[in-house]
Amino acid sequence: MENMNIKKLAKELNLSVSTVSKALHDSYEIKAETKEKVLALAKQLNYQPNPFASSLRRNSSKTIAVVIPEIAHNFFSLVINGIESIAEELKYHVLIYITHEIPEKEEQVIRHLLNGRVDGILISSSGTSNNNAHYHELVQKGIPFVFFDRANFDVDAPRVTTDDYQAGFQATEHLIKSQCKHFAFLSLSNQMSAINHRKDGFLAALKQYQIEPSHVHIIEAGTDETLSFQIIRDFLQPLPVSLGIFSSVEKLAIQTYHICKEINIKIPKQLKIISFSNLPTAALLNPALSTLTQPAFSIGKEAALLLFQSIKNKGKIQPITTLPNVVLKSTIFIRESTKM
Amino acid sequence: MENMNIKKLAKELNLSVSTVSKALHDSYEIKAETKEKVLALAKQLNYQPNPFASSLRRNSSKTIAVVIPEIAHNFFSLVINGIESIAEELKYHVLIYITHEIPEKEEQVIRHLLNGRVDGILISSSGTSNNNAHYHELVQKGIPFVFFDRANFDVDAPRVTTDDYQAGFQATEHLIKSQCKHFAFLSLSNQMSAINHRKDGFLAALKQYQIEPSHVHIIEAGTDETLSFQIIRDFLQPLPVSLGIFSSVEKLAIQTYHICKEINIKIPKQLKIISFSNLPTAALLNPALSTLTQPAFSIGKEAALLLFQSIKNKGKIQPITTLPNVVLKSTIFIRESTKM
DNA sequence: GAAGAGTACGAAAACGATTTCGTAATTAAA
DNA sequence: TTTAATTACGAAATCGTTTTCGTACTCTTC
């Protein structure tokens, strides 16, 4: 009596396997009385259908994958929370894959998922813009997927992003109005959509306020921790006068704080900084960090909702409609780190 | 030609399905030449075995589950990173389930996983000590699982924890030597193993230094955010003189910081605080937070290693040995928040 | 040159569900 | 009363693998 299965259950009930299966799925073919008996014994014997047999036959896994660059990051953890809240409700399972910002790793994961292990995928891209073959293979295979935050705009897939351009513009305008004279944009790489939109907003604001181009600095710090520390440190020595930093990601802002502490640069006196961030401690930092905060939980929720929608519509003829493209608003929090 | 499968592959090769399967698994029964042909065509046609058919037949899923109370938490994200590093290496997949600190939710997840969806489970318990029936069902079903951080000590399963008692003792001793007169322990609940061990260390230190019992406060703040804010706020008004707080989890320390800011309590002058925490910004807070930091990544790694070991040994006769019980050391960082 | 061992493959069962199809028995319609 | 429809179930195919077993064929060995 190791494991319960539908065959033993049927035997116990003196019914055929097919009848039991139909009863468990509440089929109209089975009369109420029989259904009750089946349900009762199934519960009593603690019967749970084998998920693999079921997936094999039905060709659906009740599982989605989340592919993210990293997880030890407030933004992504919050997004996962949002995703999970929806998946849990729909009784879907959530597989996590971490690419560590390595495009090849992402390709490998995506290619693996072509085997049908999941019904859909949520992706925050680590890919470079010149490589999207793996996304197209997903399209070809008909596996639904949705981009969130970092999208690939050359691929026809739903997207959930934030108003990165506007937020970038707003943050930069704030720095300008705080009397900064030099402006730096801290970036991970120039291959990530969200970050590039932030940069575009940054540059647009500087242009509008006619900031001299020689006062504008784009720092690509990269994803390697040690290296990015060095790059930022080098940039800050010697320190440009009245420097205003707009950090496109939380991690680089934190590094900047560490460096300022180390080489004794006073924030906000000598250097002002504002950053995209979901840090719950932003207001408690020394000094409190001005942030642009994305609605991370909602991003996860919206992306999951879009994904489940396209899973449900799979195979059906789609009305020719524009691709879902949800854009959520970030919130700006002005704190001490950009005080005049 | 929708989907490639082994049958089509076999037909294409003029071989039987079984031969192809054996060739793909590098069986000794198949000669090298045939293997090469098979491998070549499989690669060319981009054949990937259906994971469900495979799991069904082999009765193994190449998947593990991670069951955690919450994810938007530095500690747990880092643990997941550690787990993933091992799983990825062994080509296992990782399912995430979040219980939101609700014991019933945990039971439900665990009971679901009895259906064989995963080969093993890593658990940081949200359960109360008086309810461990679901763990015993796992044992009965023979599904390997490992506890990390928060274990249930009434259940025979491997554990990976930290030296909570010692760390608690050490932290408290530090508060005592920093001239605190009143002492408070911030706890989520009295049902969580790790937290209770920390409390035991706390109490032991106070006893050893003969602190008057009336100067000792145990604050059970609970897991509800709004409620715990209120409980801590109430405790701090009026403020006990020379209060030293030992927070068993990061979240409560952050809340304490927020409250102190709000009602204008000066840290460390009026109140000293040390907390278990994996905050990357601990040193940047105002004031910098003294912490006990757990090796979260290693905890994840070790737990995963233990799990894969017991998955591998499953079914084999075990030598009668003591249960694996890895205890890792936390590191104490003394910073401004406990300065004299 | 007969027996035994080894090599290389194929047929078919098995994993545990779901689903299609067929069919007795009952009920309703003509 | 005959025919048609409905109800309630069962047999068997199916999903795509893996694995057991059987068997030709070649190669040794005495």
XYZ file of C-alpha atoms (C1' of nucleotides) in Angstrom:
740
model
C 0.000 0.000 0.000
C 2.965 2.281 -0.694
C 1.280 4.836 -2.862
C -2.322 5.449 -3.614
C -3.281 5.703 -7.229
C -6.425 5.814 -9.262
C -6.302 2.128 -10.077
C -6.338 1.037 -6.456
C -8.971 3.583 -5.712
C -11.150 2.222 -8.508
C -10.723 -1.339 -7.334
C -11.642 -0.367 -3.803
C -14.798 1.270 -5.133
C -15.713 -1.499 -7.560
C -15.695 1.043 -10.337
C -13.646 1.448 -13.453
C -10.680 3.752 -13.600
C -12.398 5.971 -16.100
C -15.462 6.405 -13.955
C -13.351 7.366 -11.001
C -11.364 9.843 -13.030
C -14.534 11.416 -14.347
C -16.067 11.524 -10.906
C -13.026 13.293 -9.548
C -13.329 15.859 -12.303
C -16.999 16.331 -11.626
C -18.030 15.126 -15.064
C -21.694 15.340 -16.073
C -21.496 11.712 -17.093
C -21.369 10.542 -13.498
C -24.343 10.635 -11.203
C -24.194 12.559 -7.964
C -24.330 9.524 -5.732
C -21.295 7.926 -7.356
C -19.377 11.171 -7.258
C -19.946 11.468 -3.557
C -18.730 7.948 -2.901
C -15.621 8.525 -4.981
C -14.831 11.856 -3.380
C -15.339 10.421 0.059
C -13.025 7.473 -0.397
C -10.461 9.592 -2.216
C -10.336 11.908 0.744
C -10.252 9.105 3.242
C -7.420 7.289 1.513
C -5.683 10.574 0.913
C -5.545 10.106 -2.820
C -3.650 12.719 -4.805
C -3.303 12.342 -8.554
C 0.198 11.888 -9.862
C 1.098 15.277 -11.307
C 3.371 13.878 -13.988
C 0.863 11.443 -15.370
C -1.611 14.242 -15.434
C 0.764 16.718 -17.048
C 1.827 14.168 -19.606
C -1.691 13.418 -20.665
C -3.059 16.943 -20.505
C 0.031 18.556 -21.885
C -0.016 21.242 -19.231
C 2.072 21.527 -16.144
C 0.311 24.023 -13.903
C 3.738 25.525 -13.476
C 5.322 28.789 -14.520
C 8.940 29.839 -14.488
C 10.394 33.098 -13.275
C 13.721 33.978 -14.826
C 15.539 36.799 -13.080
C 19.051 38.214 -13.046
C 19.384 37.983 -9.270
C 17.284 37.324 -6.229
C 19.098 38.910 -3.311
C 17.681 42.219 -4.348
C 14.669 43.937 -2.835
C 13.103 44.678 -6.165
C 13.116 41.127 -7.435
C 12.042 39.587 -4.142
C 9.064 41.901 -4.060
C 8.204 41.063 -7.647
C 8.299 37.373 -6.794
C 5.953 38.059 -3.930
C 3.529 39.634 -6.361
C 3.865 36.765 -8.802
C 3.385 34.209 -6.090
C 0.238 35.902 -4.842
C -1.422 35.328 -8.204
C 0.054 31.909 -8.878
C -1.027 30.667 -5.488
C -4.555 31.785 -6.135
C -4.682 29.950 -9.458
C -2.976 26.903 -7.952
C 0.040 27.229 -10.172
C 3.553 26.323 -9.142
C 6.491 28.676 -9.472
C 9.955 27.644 -10.609
C 12.785 30.099 -10.051
C 15.822 30.461 -12.262
C 18.596 32.921 -11.505
C 20.842 34.012 -14.337
C 23.312 36.074 -12.322
C 23.207 38.669 -15.086
C 24.874 36.250 -17.484
C 23.174 36.315 -20.895
C 24.413 32.841 -21.784
C 22.926 31.471 -18.621
C 19.614 33.020 -19.513
C 19.699 31.511 -22.983
C 20.448 28.126 -21.530
C 17.555 28.328 -19.099
C 15.108 29.502 -21.739
C 16.225 26.841 -24.181
C 15.736 24.223 -21.543
C 12.232 25.456 -20.889
C 11.346 24.774 -24.515
C 10.820 21.180 -23.421
C 7.420 21.988 -22.010
C 8.243 21.870 -18.333
C 6.298 25.077 -17.782
C 3.135 26.579 -19.206
C 4.586 30.059 -19.296
C 7.545 32.211 -18.351
C 8.090 35.566 -16.690
C 11.356 37.132 -17.702
C 13.393 40.050 -16.559
C 16.012 39.966 -19.216
C 19.724 39.619 -18.702
C 20.144 39.340 -22.405
C 21.929 41.787 -24.599
C 19.865 43.436 -27.252
C 21.734 41.744 -30.062
C 20.735 38.312 -28.932
C 17.114 37.386 -28.846
C 17.052 34.154 -30.809
C 15.989 32.237 -27.718
C 12.958 34.458 -27.251
C 11.919 33.813 -30.806
C 12.174 30.104 -30.208
C 9.686 30.526 -27.396
C 7.352 32.318 -29.737
C 7.747 29.565 -32.312
C 7.071 26.847 -29.787
C 4.034 28.759 -28.644
C 5.167 29.074 -25.052
C 3.631 32.206 -23.536
C 5.983 34.616 -21.817
C 5.909 38.104 -20.416
C 8.727 40.544 -19.830
C 8.853 42.607 -16.696
C 11.058 45.581 -15.899
C 13.822 44.647 -18.290
C 12.229 43.855 -21.601
C 13.512 43.094 -25.027
C 11.710 45.492 -27.311
C 12.575 43.563 -30.462
C 10.448 40.646 -29.327
C 6.685 40.488 -29.588
C 5.715 39.693 -26.043
C 3.634 41.439 -23.408
C 5.565 43.759 -21.136
C 5.133 45.200 -17.690
C 7.448 48.099 -17.072
C 7.562 51.364 -15.217
C 7.649 54.938 -16.457
C 11.421 54.861 -16.525
C 11.852 57.770 -18.894
C 9.624 60.100 -16.913
C 11.085 58.992 -13.612
C 14.562 59.527 -14.960
C 13.603 62.957 -16.189
C 12.010 63.858 -12.891
C 14.957 62.678 -10.815
C 17.376 64.615 -12.971
C 15.270 67.726 -12.887
C 15.290 67.449 -9.121
C 19.084 67.281 -9.120
C 19.268 70.303 -11.395
C 16.987 72.295 -9.155
C 19.092 71.266 -6.189
C 21.912 73.315 -7.690
C 24.042 70.493 -8.959
C 26.515 71.463 -11.642
C 27.947 68.135 -12.683
C 25.715 65.151 -13.350
C 26.480 61.463 -13.350
C 24.344 58.537 -14.365
C 25.272 55.220 -12.784
C 24.414 52.305 -15.020
C 25.043 48.573 -15.045
C 25.314 48.287 -18.777
C 23.931 49.898 -21.880
C 22.079 46.754 -22.852
C 19.203 46.844 -20.422
C 15.980 48.393 -21.524
C 14.791 49.808 -18.218
C 18.146 51.349 -17.463
C 18.438 52.850 -20.902
C 15.066 54.495 -20.622
C 16.163 55.997 -17.338
C 19.257 57.272 -19.041
C 17.199 58.766 -21.851
C 15.122 60.638 -19.306
C 18.300 61.796 -17.601
C 19.800 63.072 -20.830
C 16.582 64.723 -21.933
C 16.321 66.694 -18.720
C 19.922 67.841 -18.966
C 19.362 68.886 -22.540
C 16.222 70.796 -21.703
C 18.029 72.717 -18.990
C 20.951 73.240 -21.321
C 23.552 71.619 -19.170
C 26.966 71.722 -20.725
C 27.765 68.243 -22.155
C 31.182 68.222 -20.523
C 29.414 68.241 -17.177
C 27.539 65.079 -17.969
C 29.004 61.715 -16.999
C 27.740 58.273 -17.895
C 29.294 55.636 -15.681
C 28.866 52.056 -16.749
C 29.855 50.218 -13.631
C 28.979 46.713 -14.811
C 27.613 43.833 -12.816
C 30.792 42.676 -11.148
C 30.841 43.929 -7.586
C 34.563 44.439 -7.140
C 34.944 46.061 -10.505
C 32.034 48.431 -10.093
C 33.377 49.564 -6.730
C 36.613 50.446 -8.411
C 34.956 52.231 -11.292
C 32.832 54.395 -9.029
C 35.722 55.120 -6.702
C 37.868 56.203 -9.621
C 35.142 58.458 -10.881
C 34.791 60.156 -7.515
C 38.491 60.968 -7.302
C 38.908 63.833 -7.887
C 35.380 64.780 -7.033
C 33.582 66.954 -9.610
C 32.198 70.067 -7.963
C 28.518 70.053 -7.062
C 28.052 66.554 -8.321
C 24.575 65.119 -8.625
C 24.346 61.377 -9.094
C 21.380 59.547 -10.507
C 21.833 55.869 -9.832
C 19.775 53.607 -12.043
C 19.855 50.757 -9.556
C 19.932 50.434 -5.815
C 23.113 48.425 -5.648
C 25.235 51.145 -7.175
C 23.810 53.754 -4.826
C 24.725 51.611 -1.849
C 28.209 51.187 -3.209
C 28.462 54.914 -3.636
C 27.447 55.403 -0.030
C 30.123 52.969 1.084
C 32.737 54.724 -0.979
C 31.726 58.158 0.279
C 32.023 56.904 3.817
C 35.397 55.433 3.048
C 36.969 58.443 1.353
C 35.021 60.898 3.447
C 32.803 62.598 0.926
C 29.888 64.390 2.580
C 26.414 63.657 1.256
C 24.561 65.861 0.376
C 27.040 68.679 0.870
C 29.675 67.595 -1.628
C 27.618 65.089 -3.550
C 23.901 64.622 -3.995
C 22.431 61.308 -4.964
C 19.072 59.886 -5.917
C 18.502 56.301 -6.876
C 15.987 53.806 -8.102
C 15.446 51.659 -5.048
C 13.060 49.500 -3.067
C 15.159 49.594 0.081
C 12.964 49.485 3.164
C 15.761 51.309 4.950
C 16.183 54.176 2.497
C 14.768 56.641 5.015
C 17.054 55.344 7.751
C 20.330 55.707 5.912
C 22.890 58.282 6.814
C 21.835 60.466 5.137
C 18.374 59.307 4.158
C 18.422 58.358 0.501
C 16.177 60.048 -2.042
C 14.619 57.331 -4.139
C 12.496 56.496 -7.114
C 10.553 53.512 -5.967
C 8.944 51.091 -8.357
C 5.709 49.325 -7.432
C 7.522 46.019 -7.398
C 4.748 43.910 -5.950
C 2.280 45.250 -8.501
C 4.721 44.640 -11.303
C 4.826 40.997 -10.291
C 1.085 40.794 -10.039
C 0.404 42.474 -13.356
C 3.000 40.408 -15.155
C 1.553 37.204 -13.732
C -1.948 38.247 -14.699
C -0.859 38.924 -18.263
C 0.925 35.610 -18.399
C -2.052 33.632 -17.174
C -4.206 35.460 -19.643
C -2.035 34.409 -22.526
C -1.825 30.876 -21.167
C -5.589 30.753 -21.140
C -5.874 32.167 -24.651
C -3.264 29.834 -26.018
C -4.325 28.243 -29.255
C -7.362 30.444 -29.616
C -7.535 32.856 -32.488
C -6.442 36.202 -31.204
C -8.179 39.343 -32.326
C -5.551 41.524 -33.917
C -4.829 43.772 -31.005
C -1.895 45.688 -29.747
C 0.444 43.836 -27.472
C -0.341 44.284 -23.784
C 2.095 46.829 -22.501
C 1.429 47.820 -18.935
C 3.342 50.819 -17.674
C 3.198 51.488 -13.941
C 4.262 54.628 -12.180
C 7.230 54.930 -9.877
C 7.094 57.181 -6.848
C 9.726 59.758 -6.030
C 10.779 60.247 -2.424
C 12.876 63.317 -1.779
C 15.073 62.846 1.254
C 18.254 64.261 2.706
C 20.664 62.855 0.174
C 19.599 65.502 -2.330
C 19.087 68.352 0.106
C 20.514 71.725 -0.870
C 6.136 18.590 -37.037
C 4.880 20.468 -33.966
C 6.940 18.765 -31.334
C 9.893 16.466 -31.584
C 9.687 13.267 -29.633
C 11.589 10.064 -29.369
C 9.243 8.201 -31.683
C 9.781 10.584 -34.571
C 13.445 10.617 -33.855
C 13.545 6.822 -33.996
C 11.641 6.705 -37.251
C 13.964 9.254 -38.785
C 16.923 7.101 -37.769
C 15.391 3.785 -38.788
C 15.900 2.555 -35.273
C 13.566 1.414 -32.569
C 12.450 3.706 -29.797
C 14.239 1.646 -27.199
C 17.524 1.768 -29.041
C 17.302 5.517 -29.337
C 16.479 5.890 -25.661
C 19.388 3.712 -24.692
C 21.706 5.568 -27.031
C 20.690 8.866 -25.503
C 21.488 7.488 -22.087
C 24.817 6.172 -23.242
C 23.932 2.561 -22.544
C 26.592 -0.106 -22.950
C 24.184 -2.055 -25.096
C 24.533 0.366 -27.966
C 27.603 0.575 -30.106
C 29.511 3.801 -30.418
C 28.670 4.374 -34.047
C 24.928 4.200 -33.399
C 25.207 6.450 -30.386
C 26.935 9.084 -32.440
C 24.291 8.993 -35.129
C 21.541 9.307 -32.551
C 23.193 12.111 -30.648
C 23.882 13.967 -33.857
C 20.321 13.851 -35.122
C 18.914 14.592 -31.695
C 20.982 17.710 -31.553
C 20.175 18.692 -35.089
C 16.432 18.279 -34.623
C 16.660 19.899 -31.236
C 15.175 16.940 -29.443
C 14.487 17.359 -25.727
C 12.866 14.541 -23.796
C 9.483 15.271 -22.318
C 10.173 15.831 -18.639
C 6.806 14.517 -17.489
C 7.028 11.255 -19.356
C 10.468 10.850 -17.945
C 9.444 11.743 -14.401
C 6.452 9.459 -14.602
C 8.498 6.501 -15.667
C 11.510 7.118 -13.463
C 9.518 8.266 -10.503
C 11.820 11.201 -9.947
C 11.282 14.792 -10.825
C 14.690 16.428 -10.699
C 12.935 19.128 -8.721
C 13.146 20.303 -5.144
C 10.875 22.638 -3.242
C 11.875 25.483 -0.972
C 9.254 26.380 1.600
C 9.889 29.673 3.353
C 7.913 32.088 5.498
C 8.682 35.078 3.313
C 10.912 36.065 0.458
C 11.244 39.835 0.598
C 13.834 39.400 3.277
C 17.577 39.535 2.825
C 18.185 36.388 4.786
C 15.865 34.197 2.768
C 16.890 35.613 -0.587
C 20.497 34.873 0.235
C 19.605 31.358 1.321
C 17.805 30.802 -1.957
C 20.898 31.973 -3.757
C 22.886 29.330 -1.937
C 20.346 26.648 -2.670
C 20.175 27.604 -6.294
C 23.940 27.453 -6.669
C 23.890 23.771 -5.745
C 20.673 22.872 -7.538
C 21.906 24.459 -10.719
C 25.082 22.450 -10.585
C 23.164 19.198 -10.171
C 20.651 20.220 -12.827
C 17.769 20.248 -10.408
C 14.839 22.622 -10.607
C 13.704 24.770 -7.696
C 10.096 25.416 -6.782
C 9.364 28.219 -4.338
C 6.493 28.274 -1.895
C 5.883 31.202 0.431
C 3.832 30.613 3.537
C 3.640 34.207 4.762
C 4.257 32.927 8.282
C 0.921 31.127 8.280
C 1.235 27.611 9.708
C -1.899 26.398 7.936
C -0.484 27.573 4.642
C 2.667 25.622 5.314
C 0.729 22.482 6.119
C -1.243 22.836 2.947
C 1.891 23.221 0.840
C 3.625 20.282 2.474
C 0.564 18.076 2.148
C 0.344 18.940 -1.512
C 3.964 17.981 -2.001
C 3.185 14.485 -0.773
C 1.988 13.806 -4.302
C 5.523 13.341 -5.534
C 5.944 16.562 -7.425
C 9.359 17.032 -5.866
C 12.223 14.762 -4.894
C 12.933 16.676 -1.707
C 12.071 19.733 0.316
C 13.957 22.469 2.133
C 11.925 23.993 4.911
C 12.254 26.973 7.146
C 9.339 26.295 9.376
C 6.399 28.587 9.972
C 4.770 25.861 11.964
C 4.027 25.976 15.617
C 5.711 23.395 17.746
C 2.464 21.663 18.581
C 1.751 20.817 15.000
C 4.103 18.615 13.119
C 1.816 15.950 11.716
C 2.567 17.096 8.177
C 6.285 16.592 8.692
C 5.665 13.068 9.883
C 3.635 12.394 6.784
C 6.679 13.373 4.750
C 8.751 10.919 6.734
C 6.183 8.214 6.177
C 6.021 8.849 2.466
C 9.784 8.744 2.355
C 10.176 12.229 0.944
C 13.528 13.640 2.020
C 13.510 17.057 3.626
C 15.896 19.291 5.501
C 15.175 22.106 7.917
C 17.160 25.297 7.788
C 17.270 28.129 10.292
C 13.867 27.444 11.771
C 13.658 23.755 12.534
C 11.174 21.568 14.275
C 13.186 19.664 16.815
C 10.501 17.037 17.366
C 10.947 15.764 13.845
C 13.744 13.491 12.719
C 15.153 15.419 9.817
C 18.544 16.908 9.047
C 18.978 20.507 10.143
C 21.148 23.420 9.172
C 21.086 26.152 11.760
C 23.355 28.746 13.261
C 24.827 29.069 16.719
C 21.817 31.020 17.885
C 22.323 30.428 21.569
C 25.936 31.556 21.557
C 25.221 34.501 19.318
C 22.358 35.537 21.565
C 24.590 35.241 24.580
C 27.332 37.214 22.908
C 25.034 39.990 21.762
C 23.522 40.321 25.206
C 26.902 40.304 26.896
C 27.875 43.110 24.564
C 24.806 45.112 25.625
C 25.610 44.507 29.280
C 29.170 45.670 28.847
C 27.857 48.725 27.034
C 26.299 49.808 30.310
C 22.696 48.985 29.516
C 20.479 48.597 32.559
C 17.234 47.421 31.017
C 17.160 44.698 28.409
C 14.573 43.841 25.824
C 14.339 40.907 23.489
C 12.314 41.478 20.325
C 10.723 38.295 19.085
C 8.220 37.333 16.421
C 6.679 34.517 18.384
C 7.695 31.936 20.941
C 7.130 29.110 18.489
C 10.182 29.467 16.300
C 13.208 27.398 17.126
C 15.922 29.780 15.991
C 14.354 32.717 17.781
C 13.869 30.742 20.960
C 17.493 29.699 21.011
C 18.460 33.330 20.668
C 16.202 34.146 23.554
C 17.764 31.377 25.651
C 21.196 32.866 25.025
C 19.835 36.292 25.923
C 18.366 35.054 29.182
C 21.443 33.025 30.067
C 23.703 36.048 29.706
C 21.423 38.188 31.837
C 21.354 35.507 34.482
C 25.095 35.089 34.483
C 25.554 38.813 34.989
C 22.825 38.778 37.620
C 20.579 41.285 35.953
C 17.491 41.970 37.978
C 14.543 40.100 36.386
C 12.357 43.187 36.502
C 14.789 44.817 34.076
C 14.282 42.109 31.507
C 11.613 42.484 28.834
C 10.464 39.934 26.302
C 8.500 41.571 23.527
C 6.572 39.295 21.244
C 5.758 41.579 18.374
C 4.163 39.005 16.095
C 4.307 38.800 12.330
C 1.717 41.391 11.471
C 3.456 44.585 10.442
C 0.958 47.120 11.754
C 0.490 45.303 15.001
C 4.173 44.846 15.689
C 4.783 48.549 15.084
C 2.204 49.329 17.714
C 3.574 46.829 20.193
C 7.108 48.142 19.919
C 5.937 51.743 20.058
C 3.949 51.021 23.204
C 6.928 49.358 24.795
C 9.157 52.356 24.103
C 6.770 54.788 25.769
C 7.784 55.521 28.408
C 11.340 54.612 27.567
C 13.123 52.426 30.130
C 16.405 53.998 31.159
C 19.568 52.717 29.523
C 17.647 50.302 27.383
C 19.487 47.688 25.408
C 17.504 45.926 22.707
C 18.402 42.616 21.173
C 16.267 42.109 18.105
C 15.969 38.529 16.984
C 15.144 39.493 13.423
C 16.061 42.293 11.084
C 12.535 43.452 10.441
C 11.865 44.367 14.054
C 15.122 46.291 14.290
C 14.161 48.326 11.250
C 10.785 49.025 12.756
C 12.480 50.108 15.944
C 14.655 52.509 13.975
C 11.569 53.967 12.318
C 9.830 54.404 15.645
C 12.871 55.995 17.246
C 13.056 58.438 14.394
C 9.376 59.174 14.737
C 9.252 59.760 18.475
C 12.733 61.161 18.595
C 14.635 58.612 20.633
C 18.384 58.919 20.175
C 20.316 55.782 19.283
C 22.688 54.864 20.898
C 22.412 57.540 23.536
C 19.021 56.674 24.934
C 18.654 53.226 23.458
C 21.176 50.720 22.202
C 20.235 48.045 19.731
C 21.800 45.022 18.155
C 20.019 42.745 15.750
C 20.274 39.586 13.755
C 20.470 40.902 10.222
C 21.768 40.394 6.719
C 21.158 43.974 5.671
C 23.770 45.123 3.175
C 23.133 48.635 4.433
C 23.586 47.958 8.155
C 26.786 49.969 8.202
C 25.159 52.861 6.376
C 22.221 53.354 8.690
C 21.877 56.327 10.955
C 23.352 55.212 13.254
C 25.160 52.186 11.836
C 23.464 49.079 13.182
C 25.354 46.496 15.212
C 24.460 43.107 13.819
C 24.761 39.401 14.188
C 25.010 38.204 10.655
C 24.226 34.670 9.644
C 26.085 33.024 6.768
C 22.883 32.878 4.777
C 24.384 31.786 1.481
C 26.258 28.955 3.190
C 23.142 27.903 5.036
C 21.410 27.483 1.707
C 24.323 25.592 0.265
C 24.725 23.255 3.198
C 21.023 22.559 3.419
C 20.862 21.776 -0.281
C 23.884 19.498 -0.014
C 22.293 17.581 2.837
C 19.063 17.294 0.923
C 20.718 15.955 -2.203
C 22.628 13.519 -0.078
C 19.464 12.121 1.396
C 17.812 12.058 -2.021
C 20.724 10.011 -3.274
C 20.633 7.644 -0.315
C 16.912 7.193 -0.532
C 15.891 3.575 -0.261
C 19.352 2.451 0.647
C 19.916 0.958 4.053
C 21.251 3.699 6.253
C 23.971 2.982 8.740
C 22.596 3.902 12.132
C 24.102 7.306 12.437
C 23.214 10.526 14.115
C 21.087 12.898 12.155
C 23.078 15.469 10.198
C 22.927 18.641 12.200
C 25.092 21.354 10.738
C 25.592 24.395 12.925
C 27.220 27.401 11.309
C 28.633 30.413 13.056
C 27.187 33.894 12.909
C 29.442 36.920 12.896
C 29.017 39.843 15.219
C 29.580 43.353 13.909
C 29.791 46.041 16.550
C 28.738 49.389 15.162
C 27.465 52.722 16.425
C 24.034 51.571 17.521
C 25.545 49.978 20.628
C 28.233 52.565 21.269
C 28.659 53.748 24.844
C 31.802 -27.977 -34.312
C 28.913 -27.591 -30.228
C 28.273 -24.882 -26.243
C 28.684 -20.742 -24.017
C 29.512 -15.814 -23.793
C 29.090 -11.438 -25.591
C 27.151 -7.808 -28.753
C 23.519 -4.950 -30.581
C 19.218 -4.310 -31.206
C 13.691 -4.524 -31.056
C 8.983 -5.619 -29.026
C 6.279 -4.701 -25.533
C 5.149 -3.592 -20.795
C 5.062 -0.126 -17.573
C 4.498 4.533 -15.224
C -0.664 6.868 -13.807
C -3.457 9.665 -15.328
C -7.238 11.531 -19.135
C -10.254 11.000 -22.910
C -12.521 8.871 -26.717
C -15.650 5.734 -27.954
C -18.923 2.153 -27.327
C -22.942 0.299 -25.065
C -26.372 -1.441 -21.886
C -30.342 0.327 -19.476
C -33.707 3.621 -18.837
C -36.740 7.333 -20.287
C -39.192 10.185 -23.591
C -41.350 11.034 -27.965
C -44.079 9.677 -31.911
C -45.324 -0.086 -29.454
C -41.512 1.374 -31.787
C -37.901 4.707 -32.154
C -35.030 8.119 -30.413
C -32.700 10.294 -26.821
C -30.610 10.316 -22.401
C -28.088 8.472 -18.497
C -24.245 6.155 -16.388
C -20.730 3.575 -16.859
C -16.459 0.609 -18.798
C -12.743 -0.786 -22.269
C -9.089 0.705 -24.355
C -6.155 4.137 -26.518
C -3.201 7.689 -25.446
C 0.512 10.974 -23.645
C 6.322 10.090 -24.217
C 9.446 8.034 -21.884
C 12.286 3.994 -19.604
C 13.198 -0.671 -18.813
C 12.679 -5.545 -19.015
C 12.997 -9.271 -21.680
C 13.794 -11.823 -25.809
C 16.596 -12.908 -29.745
C 19.378 -12.962 -33.777
C 24.184 -12.872 -34.671
C 29.130 -13.125 -33.921
C 32.934 -14.661 -31.392
C 35.443 -17.819 -28.103
C 36.749 -21.958 -26.202
C 37.547 -26.788 -25.607
